[in-house]
Amino acid sequence: MTDYLSTGNLPDDYAELAKTVRDFAQNVVAPVAAKHDEEHSFPYEVVAGMANMGLFGLPFPEEYGGMGGDYFALCLALEELGKVDQSVAITLEAGVSLGAMPVYRFGTEEQKQAWLPQLTSGQALGAFGLTEAGGGSDAGATKTTARLDDGHWVINGSKQFITNSGTDITKLVTVTAVTGGTPDKPEISAILVPVPTDGFIAEPAYNKVGWNASDTHPLSFDDVRVPEENLLGERGRGYANFLRILDEGRIAIAALSVGAAQGCVDESVKYAKERSAFGRPIGKYQAIEFKLARMEARAQAARTAYYDAAALMLAGKPFKKEAAVAKMVASEAAMDNARDATQIHGGYGFMNEYAVARHYRDSKILEIGEGTTEVQLMIIAREMGV
């Protein structure tokens, strides 16, 4: 993959996928993005379209209903969707890398057969229940508990900011919970919770600054009972396994962020050619030219970073540092480009019907979700041996 760190040099299969998703994003997603954002409504019709295209199954083997592709293919799809609607892009990202991937990576064969065909088809969504009110960046400070009772796990606790957890097609939430150990060294395991299950509640959705068409809820667990065999992976390895999932997910978030950054470039170039001031298009003024050039440079640099991280991951090489670099660089590029794009658009950039206004509201969470910028800096420093 390092031989084609430019979108112009993608192999035919990747290039065709990117074009197909780009056409879908422009013709299906973009026309309804403002409506769903304004109404805070989940885009079921768009999700159904992505399911029909096989996007939820991109990185999974055909034996589990997948498309037989790889994680880089997923990233290309996320980049194209992120250009026009981050809510739709994060729905796909969370459904694949956070919903289905833990089952694929750590599940038993029985669990894979039971869950992956539903999740890879996009007919059902899975969610990733990690974050809690007192444990965001400190995910190891889990307070949710699970104890064994007569062959069942009994789960009590709560989770916060969980994507895809309360839709009509949500069928699974994977939860991290303390299953033993000591207060100083808790044993954290991952457990599959089917939806619906008695005692599990997706509380009312959040009123968010952005990602308004993305489904996000706090969750509560009140004596939720699931079979003992719903343990995902080894007992006590839940936290460590989910850290691996987050490493992969950071590449995906980087790809989404690159899409957002590039979307801001594309909208701004178009606007700079159309909008005139003092007798000529504003793109002819050096102040705007330089701003656009910096925006393009950020997007290209961030794209190279996530391509590099994905190449290492697919080659089976260590990629933790590169994933953190990509996530940090790309999320900052998205936020910086959204700010510049809004400035270029002037008053129109402050109007929600304009895509750059949505990017301005949406992009901030990219610097927070799946590891804040500060967490990425810690990871990078540690991987450097500091």
Short mmCIF file of C-alpha atoms in Angstrom, two decimals:
data_model
loop_
_atom_site.label_atom_id
_atom_site.label_comp_id
_atom_site.label_asym_id
_atom_site.label_seq_id
_atom_site.Cartn_x
_atom_site.Cartn_y
_atom_site.Cartn_z
CA MET A 1 0.00 0.00 0.00
CA THR A 2 2.90 2.34 0.56
CA ASP A 3 3.39 2.27 -3.22
CA TYR A 4 0.18 4.20 -3.76
CA LEU A 5 -0.09 6.81 -1.05
CA SER A 6 -1.97 8.98 -3.49
CA THR A 7 -5.63 8.52 -4.41
CA GLY A 8 -4.66 8.95 -8.03
CA ASN A 9 -2.62 5.74 -7.87
CA LEU A 10 -5.11 3.47 -6.14
CA PRO A 11 -5.43 -0.02 -7.67
CA ASP A 12 -8.53 -0.46 -9.80
CA ASP A 13 -10.61 -2.30 -7.19
CA TYR A 14 -10.02 0.35 -4.53
CA ALA A 15 -10.51 3.19 -7.01
CA GLU A 16 -13.80 1.68 -8.21
CA LEU A 17 -15.03 1.29 -4.64
CA ALA A 18 -14.16 4.89 -3.83
CA LYS A 19 -15.98 6.11 -6.95
CA THR A 20 -19.06 4.01 -6.18
CA VAL A 21 -19.29 5.34 -2.63
CA ARG A 22 -18.56 8.87 -3.85
CA ASP A 23 -21.49 8.69 -6.26
CA PHE A 24 -23.74 7.32 -3.51
CA ALA A 25 -22.64 10.06 -1.13
CA GLN A 26 -23.31 12.82 -3.65
CA ASN A 27 -26.58 11.46 -5.05
CA VAL A 28 -28.21 9.80 -2.04
CA VAL A 29 -26.61 11.09 1.17
CA ALA A 30 -26.01 14.76 0.39
CA PRO A 31 -29.60 15.62 -0.67
CA VAL A 32 -31.06 14.52 2.69
CA ALA A 33 -28.17 15.44 5.01
CA ALA A 34 -29.50 18.87 5.99
CA LYS A 35 -32.99 17.49 6.64
CA HIS A 36 -31.81 14.75 8.98
CA ASP A 37 -29.44 17.15 10.71
CA GLU A 38 -32.21 19.67 11.33
CA GLU A 39 -34.70 17.04 12.49
CA HIS A 40 -32.14 15.06 14.52
CA SER A 41 -33.49 11.99 12.74
CA PHE A 42 -31.68 8.74 12.05
CA PRO A 43 -31.27 8.22 8.26
CA TYR A 44 -32.75 4.73 7.97
CA GLU A 45 -33.14 5.00 4.19
CA VAL A 46 -29.47 5.92 3.78
CA VAL A 47 -28.36 3.10 6.08
CA ALA A 48 -30.48 0.68 4.04
CA GLY A 49 -28.74 1.91 0.91
CA MET A 50 -25.32 1.36 2.46
CA ALA A 51 -26.44 -2.11 3.54
CA ASN A 52 -27.54 -2.95 0.00
CA MET A 53 -24.12 -1.87 -1.27
CA GLY A 54 -22.42 -4.22 1.20
CA LEU A 55 -20.58 -1.44 3.02
CA PHE A 56 -21.20 -2.92 6.47
CA GLY A 57 -19.50 -6.11 5.34
CA LEU A 58 -16.49 -4.58 3.59
CA PRO A 59 -13.66 -5.88 5.83
CA PHE A 60 -15.18 -9.27 6.70
CA PRO A 61 -14.83 -12.70 5.03
CA GLU A 62 -17.62 -13.96 2.81
CA GLU A 63 -18.21 -16.91 5.12
CA TYR A 64 -19.71 -14.47 7.64
CA GLY A 65 -21.71 -12.56 5.06
CA GLY A 66 -18.97 -10.03 4.36
CA MET A 67 -17.59 -8.68 1.11
CA GLY A 68 -14.14 -10.24 1.48
CA GLY A 69 -12.39 -6.88 1.44
CA ASP A 70 -10.10 -5.29 4.01
CA TYR A 71 -9.94 -2.46 6.51
CA PHE A 72 -8.48 -0.04 3.97
CA ALA A 73 -11.57 -0.53 1.80
CA LEU A 74 -13.70 0.49 4.78
CA CYS A 75 -11.51 3.57 5.27
CA LEU A 76 -11.96 4.64 1.65
CA ALA A 77 -15.73 4.37 2.04
CA LEU A 78 -15.64 6.40 5.25
CA GLU A 79 -13.58 9.12 3.60
CA GLU A 80 -16.08 9.52 0.78
CA LEU A 81 -19.08 9.56 3.13
CA GLY A 82 -17.31 11.94 5.51
CA LYS A 83 -17.05 14.54 2.75
CA VAL A 84 -20.81 15.11 2.75
CA ASP A 85 -22.24 13.82 6.05
CA GLN A 86 -20.24 12.86 9.11
CA SER A 87 -23.33 11.43 10.84
CA VAL A 88 -23.74 8.83 8.12
CA ALA A 89 -20.01 8.10 8.10
CA ILE A 90 -19.86 7.53 11.87
CA THR A 91 -22.91 5.27 11.67
CA LEU A 92 -20.98 3.02 9.30
CA GLU A 93 -17.72 3.31 11.22
CA ALA A 94 -19.29 2.43 14.56
CA GLY A 95 -21.40 -0.34 13.05
CA VAL A 96 -18.34 -2.01 11.54
CA SER A 97 -15.27 -1.27 13.64
CA LEU A 98 -17.02 -0.98 17.01
CA GLY A 99 -20.12 -3.12 16.52
CA ALA A 100 -19.09 -6.10 14.41
CA MET A 101 -15.28 -6.12 14.65
CA PRO A 102 -15.08 -7.16 18.34
CA VAL A 103 -17.17 -10.24 17.52
CA TYR A 104 -14.98 -11.04 14.54
CA ARG A 105 -11.70 -10.49 16.38
CA PHE A 106 -12.50 -12.17 19.68
CA GLY A 107 -15.71 -14.16 19.34
CA THR A 108 -16.12 -17.93 19.36
CA GLU A 109 -17.15 -19.58 16.12
CA GLU A 110 -20.68 -19.92 17.53
CA GLN A 111 -20.79 -16.20 18.32
CA LYS A 112 -19.52 -15.29 14.88
CA GLN A 113 -22.10 -17.47 13.16
CA ALA A 114 -24.87 -16.08 15.34
CA TRP A 115 -24.07 -12.38 15.01
CA LEU A 116 -21.84 -11.52 12.06
CA PRO A 117 -24.26 -12.30 9.21
CA GLN A 118 -26.76 -9.87 10.76
CA LEU A 119 -24.16 -7.18 11.37
CA THR A 120 -22.23 -7.47 8.11
CA SER A 121 -25.45 -7.29 6.11
CA GLY A 122 -26.35 -3.97 7.71
CA GLN A 123 -29.76 -5.35 8.62
CA ALA A 124 -28.74 -5.06 12.28
CA LEU A 125 -26.45 -2.67 14.12
CA GLY A 126 -24.09 -3.41 16.98
CA ALA A 127 -22.81 -0.94 19.56
CA PHE A 128 -19.67 -0.69 21.68
CA GLY A 129 -20.40 -0.03 25.37
CA LEU A 130 -17.11 1.18 26.86
CA THR A 131 -17.33 4.81 28.01
CA GLU A 132 -18.84 5.67 31.39
CA ALA A 133 -19.66 8.94 33.12
CA GLY A 134 -16.50 8.81 35.22
CA GLY A 135 -14.30 7.00 32.73
CA GLY A 136 -13.89 8.57 29.32
CA SER A 137 -10.19 8.75 28.51
CA ASP A 138 -9.65 6.63 31.65
CA ALA A 139 -11.56 3.69 30.21
CA GLY A 140 -9.95 1.37 32.73
CA ALA A 141 -11.98 3.05 35.50
CA THR A 142 -15.00 0.90 34.65
CA LYS A 143 -17.73 0.78 37.31
CA THR A 144 -20.25 -1.42 35.50
CA THR A 145 -20.20 -4.89 37.05
CA ALA A 146 -21.10 -8.40 35.94
CA ARG A 147 -21.34 -11.40 38.27
CA LEU A 148 -22.07 -15.01 37.53
CA ASP A 149 -25.34 -16.41 38.88
CA ASP A 150 -26.71 -19.81 37.90
CA GLY A 151 -25.02 -19.84 34.48
CA HIS A 152 -25.80 -16.22 33.66
CA TRP A 153 -23.97 -12.91 33.83
CA VAL A 154 -25.92 -10.35 35.84
CA ILE A 155 -24.92 -6.86 34.67
CA ASN A 156 -25.46 -3.61 36.55
CA GLY A 157 -24.22 -0.15 35.69
CA SER A 158 -24.36 2.48 32.97
CA LYS A 159 -22.57 3.66 29.84
CA GLN A 160 -22.33 7.05 28.16
CA PHE A 161 -22.12 8.39 24.59
CA ILE A 162 -22.81 5.04 22.89
CA THR A 163 -23.28 5.24 19.10
CA ASN A 164 -25.89 3.11 17.29
CA SER A 165 -27.28 1.91 20.64
CA GLY A 166 -30.93 2.94 20.37
CA THR A 167 -32.04 2.54 16.75
CA ASP A 168 -34.88 0.33 15.57
CA ILE A 169 -32.28 -2.03 14.07
CA THR A 170 -29.88 -2.15 17.03
CA LYS A 171 -29.59 -5.84 17.98
CA LEU A 172 -26.38 -6.06 20.02
CA VAL A 173 -24.40 -4.06 22.57
CA THR A 174 -20.99 -5.33 23.64
CA VAL A 175 -20.32 -4.16 27.20
CA THR A 176 -17.16 -3.96 29.29
CA ALA A 177 -17.76 -4.78 32.94
CA VAL A 178 -15.79 -5.59 36.07
CA THR A 179 -16.06 -9.34 36.61
CA GLY A 180 -13.59 -9.74 39.47
CA GLY A 181 -10.15 -8.70 40.64
CA THR A 182 -9.44 -6.02 43.21
CA PRO A 183 -10.22 -2.28 43.42
CA ASP A 184 -6.59 -1.54 42.49
CA LYS A 185 -6.52 -4.09 39.70
CA PRO A 186 -10.02 -4.86 38.43
CA GLU A 187 -10.70 -7.76 36.10
CA ILE A 188 -12.55 -6.29 33.11
CA SER A 189 -14.34 -8.56 30.66
CA ALA A 190 -16.49 -8.01 27.57
CA ILE A 191 -20.01 -9.42 27.40
CA LEU A 192 -22.51 -9.58 24.54
CA VAL A 193 -25.93 -8.17 25.39
CA PRO A 194 -28.67 -8.85 22.82
CA VAL A 195 -31.24 -6.11 22.24
CA PRO A 196 -33.87 -6.22 23.62
CA THR A 197 -33.00 -7.80 26.98
CA ASP A 198 -34.89 -7.24 30.23
CA GLY A 199 -33.21 -4.59 32.35
CA PHE A 200 -31.37 -2.98 29.44
CA ILE A 201 -32.51 0.55 28.59
CA ALA A 202 -31.28 2.97 25.96
CA GLU A 203 -32.08 6.24 27.68
CA PRO A 204 -33.34 9.27 25.69
CA ALA A 205 -30.92 10.42 23.01
CA TYR A 206 -28.49 13.24 23.68
CA ASN A 207 -29.04 16.78 22.40
CA LYS A 208 -25.65 17.19 20.70
CA VAL A 209 -23.75 20.05 19.11
CA GLY A 210 -23.19 18.02 15.97
CA TRP A 211 -23.58 14.55 14.44
CA ASN A 212 -27.30 15.17 14.82
CA ALA A 213 -28.31 12.32 12.52
CA SER A 214 -26.13 9.85 14.42
CA ASP A 215 -27.84 7.76 17.10
CA THR A 216 -26.20 8.32 20.51
CA HIS A 217 -27.57 7.33 23.92
CA PRO A 218 -26.66 6.75 27.54
CA LEU A 219 -27.34 3.14 28.52
CA SER A 220 -28.43 1.61 31.80
CA PHE A 221 -28.21 -2.01 32.97
CA ASP A 222 -30.40 -3.12 35.85
CA ASP A 223 -29.86 -6.80 36.68
CA VAL A 224 -29.49 -7.61 33.00
CA ARG A 225 -29.12 -11.39 32.67
CA VAL A 226 -27.40 -12.98 29.68
CA PRO A 227 -26.01 -16.53 29.31
CA GLU A 228 -22.51 -17.22 30.58
CA GLU A 229 -21.44 -18.13 27.04
CA ASN A 230 -22.04 -14.49 26.02
CA LEU A 231 -18.57 -13.69 27.36
CA LEU A 232 -16.63 -12.23 24.43
CA GLY A 233 -13.00 -13.33 24.40
CA GLU A 234 -11.16 -14.46 27.50
CA ARG A 235 -12.39 -13.45 30.91
CA GLY A 236 -10.32 -10.52 32.15
CA ARG A 237 -9.16 -9.57 28.65
CA GLY A 238 -12.06 -7.28 27.81
CA TYR A 239 -10.22 -4.04 28.37
CA ALA A 240 -7.06 -5.14 26.55
CA ASN A 241 -9.09 -6.46 23.62
CA PHE A 242 -11.07 -3.26 23.35
CA LEU A 243 -7.86 -1.25 23.27
CA ARG A 244 -6.92 -3.22 20.15
CA ILE A 245 -10.31 -2.38 18.68
CA LEU A 246 -9.72 1.31 19.45
CA ASP A 247 -6.30 1.20 17.75
CA GLU A 248 -7.96 -0.02 14.56
CA GLY A 249 -10.86 2.36 14.97
CA ARG A 250 -8.52 5.34 15.11
CA ILE A 251 -7.48 4.64 11.53
CA ALA A 252 -11.12 4.60 10.54
CA ILE A 253 -11.81 7.86 12.38
CA ALA A 254 -8.78 9.36 10.65
CA ALA A 255 -10.25 8.38 7.29
CA LEU A 256 -13.59 9.93 8.22
CA SER A 257 -11.75 13.06 9.35
CA VAL A 258 -9.88 13.27 6.05
CA GLY A 259 -13.22 13.11 4.29
CA ALA A 260 -14.49 16.00 6.38
CA ALA A 261 -11.32 18.00 5.75
CA GLN A 262 -11.52 17.35 2.01
CA GLY A 263 -15.23 18.12 1.93
CA CYS A 264 -14.46 21.54 3.39
CA VAL A 265 -11.83 22.08 0.68
CA ASP A 266 -14.18 21.08 -2.11
CA GLU A 267 -17.04 23.27 -0.88
CA SER A 268 -14.70 26.23 -0.36
CA VAL A 269 -13.07 25.99 -3.79
CA LYS A 270 -16.52 25.88 -5.38
CA TYR A 271 -17.70 28.86 -3.35
CA ALA A 272 -14.51 30.87 -3.98
CA LYS A 273 -15.08 30.53 -7.74
CA GLU A 274 -18.75 31.55 -7.56
CA ARG A 275 -18.69 34.34 -4.98
CA SER A 276 -17.49 37.74 -6.17
CA ALA A 277 -16.42 40.72 -4.13
CA PHE A 278 -15.03 44.05 -5.33
CA GLY A 279 -15.45 43.02 -8.94
CA ARG A 280 -13.87 39.56 -9.06
CA PRO A 281 -14.22 36.05 -7.61
CA ILE A 282 -12.92 35.91 -4.05
CA GLY A 283 -10.69 32.99 -5.01
CA LYS A 284 -8.56 35.44 -6.95
CA TYR A 285 -7.51 37.20 -3.75
CA GLN A 286 -4.29 35.92 -2.24
CA ALA A 287 -5.77 35.80 1.27
CA ILE A 288 -8.31 33.22 0.07
CA GLU A 289 -5.83 31.42 -2.17
CA PHE A 290 -3.44 30.85 0.70
CA LYS A 291 -6.21 29.71 3.01
CA LEU A 292 -7.39 27.17 0.41
CA ALA A 293 -3.82 25.99 -0.17
CA ARG A 294 -3.31 25.34 3.54
CA MET A 295 -6.61 23.46 3.70
CA GLU A 296 -5.59 21.22 0.80
CA ALA A 297 -2.17 20.61 2.37
CA ARG A 298 -3.77 19.54 5.65
CA ALA A 299 -6.10 17.10 3.89
CA GLN A 300 -3.31 15.55 1.83
CA ALA A 301 -0.97 15.17 4.79
CA ALA A 302 -3.71 13.57 6.89
CA ARG A 303 -4.62 11.20 4.08
CA THR A 304 -1.02 10.04 3.80
CA ALA A 305 -0.96 9.44 7.56
CA TYR A 306 -3.99 7.16 7.57
CA TYR A 307 -2.86 5.33 4.44
CA ASP A 308 0.43 4.60 6.18
CA ALA A 309 -1.24 3.35 9.36
CA ALA A 310 -3.62 1.15 7.37
CA ALA A 311 -0.72 -0.30 5.36
CA LEU A 312 1.09 -1.32 8.54
CA MET A 313 -2.05 -2.83 10.02
CA LEU A 314 -2.81 -4.91 6.93
CA ALA A 315 0.83 -6.05 6.78
CA GLY A 316 0.55 -7.37 10.32
CA LYS A 317 3.12 -4.90 11.62
CA PRO A 318 2.87 -2.72 14.75
CA PHE A 319 0.69 0.29 14.01
CA LYS A 320 -0.36 1.77 17.36
CA LYS A 321 1.80 4.90 17.02
CA GLU A 322 0.90 5.46 13.37
CA ALA A 323 -2.81 5.07 14.13
CA ALA A 324 -2.53 7.66 16.90
CA VAL A 325 -0.62 10.03 14.60
CA ALA A 326 -3.21 9.61 11.86
CA LYS A 327 -6.13 10.14 14.20
CA MET A 328 -4.62 13.26 15.75
CA VAL A 329 -3.42 14.83 12.50
CA ALA A 330 -6.63 14.08 10.60
CA SER A 331 -9.03 15.22 13.31
CA GLU A 332 -7.14 18.48 13.70
CA ALA A 333 -7.16 18.93 9.92
CA ALA A 334 -10.93 18.46 9.88
CA MET A 335 -11.46 21.04 12.62
CA ASP A 336 -9.01 23.54 11.16
CA ASN A 337 -10.46 23.17 7.67
CA ALA A 338 -14.01 23.53 8.97
CA ARG A 339 -13.05 26.80 10.66
CA ASP A 340 -11.34 28.13 7.53
CA ALA A 341 -14.18 26.98 5.29
CA THR A 342 -16.69 28.81 7.47
CA GLN A 343 -14.56 31.96 7.29
CA ILE A 344 -14.34 31.74 3.49
CA HIS A 345 -18.11 31.38 3.24
CA GLY A 346 -18.64 34.40 5.48
CA GLY A 347 -22.20 34.78 6.74
CA TYR A 348 -23.37 31.86 4.62
CA GLY A 349 -20.93 29.62 6.47
CA PHE A 350 -22.93 30.28 9.64
CA MET A 351 -26.13 28.96 8.07
CA ASN A 352 -26.91 25.34 8.83
CA GLU A 353 -28.12 24.53 5.34
CA TYR A 354 -24.54 24.91 4.12
CA ALA A 355 -22.39 21.79 4.39
CA VAL A 356 -19.49 23.74 5.89
CA ALA A 357 -21.67 24.83 8.80
CA ARG A 358 -22.45 21.19 9.58
CA HIS A 359 -18.76 20.33 9.31
CA TYR A 360 -17.98 23.16 11.72
CA ARG A 361 -20.35 21.68 14.31
CA ASP A 362 -19.56 18.05 13.53
CA SER A 363 -15.77 18.15 13.40
CA LYS A 364 -15.04 19.02 17.01
CA ILE A 365 -16.02 15.56 18.25
CA LEU A 366 -13.39 14.07 15.94
CA GLU A 367 -10.76 15.49 18.31
CA ILE A 368 -12.50 13.79 21.25
CA GLY A 369 -14.12 10.49 20.27
CA GLU A 370 -12.13 7.22 20.21
CA GLY A 371 -9.35 8.88 22.17
CA THR A 372 -8.86 12.61 22.68
CA THR A 373 -5.97 14.47 21.12
CA GLU A 374 -4.27 14.37 24.51
CA VAL A 375 -4.58 10.57 24.61
CA GLN A 376 -3.06 10.34 21.14
CA LEU A 377 -0.12 12.45 22.29
CA MET A 378 0.42 10.13 25.26
CA ILE A 379 0.33 7.08 23.00
CA ILE A 380 2.77 8.60 20.51
CA ALA A 381 5.19 9.59 23.26
CA ARG A 382 5.05 6.16 24.88
CA GLU A 383 5.61 4.41 21.55
CA MET A 384 8.64 6.64 21.05
CA GLY A 385 10.05 5.29 24.30
CA VAL A 386 9.66 8.54 26.21
#
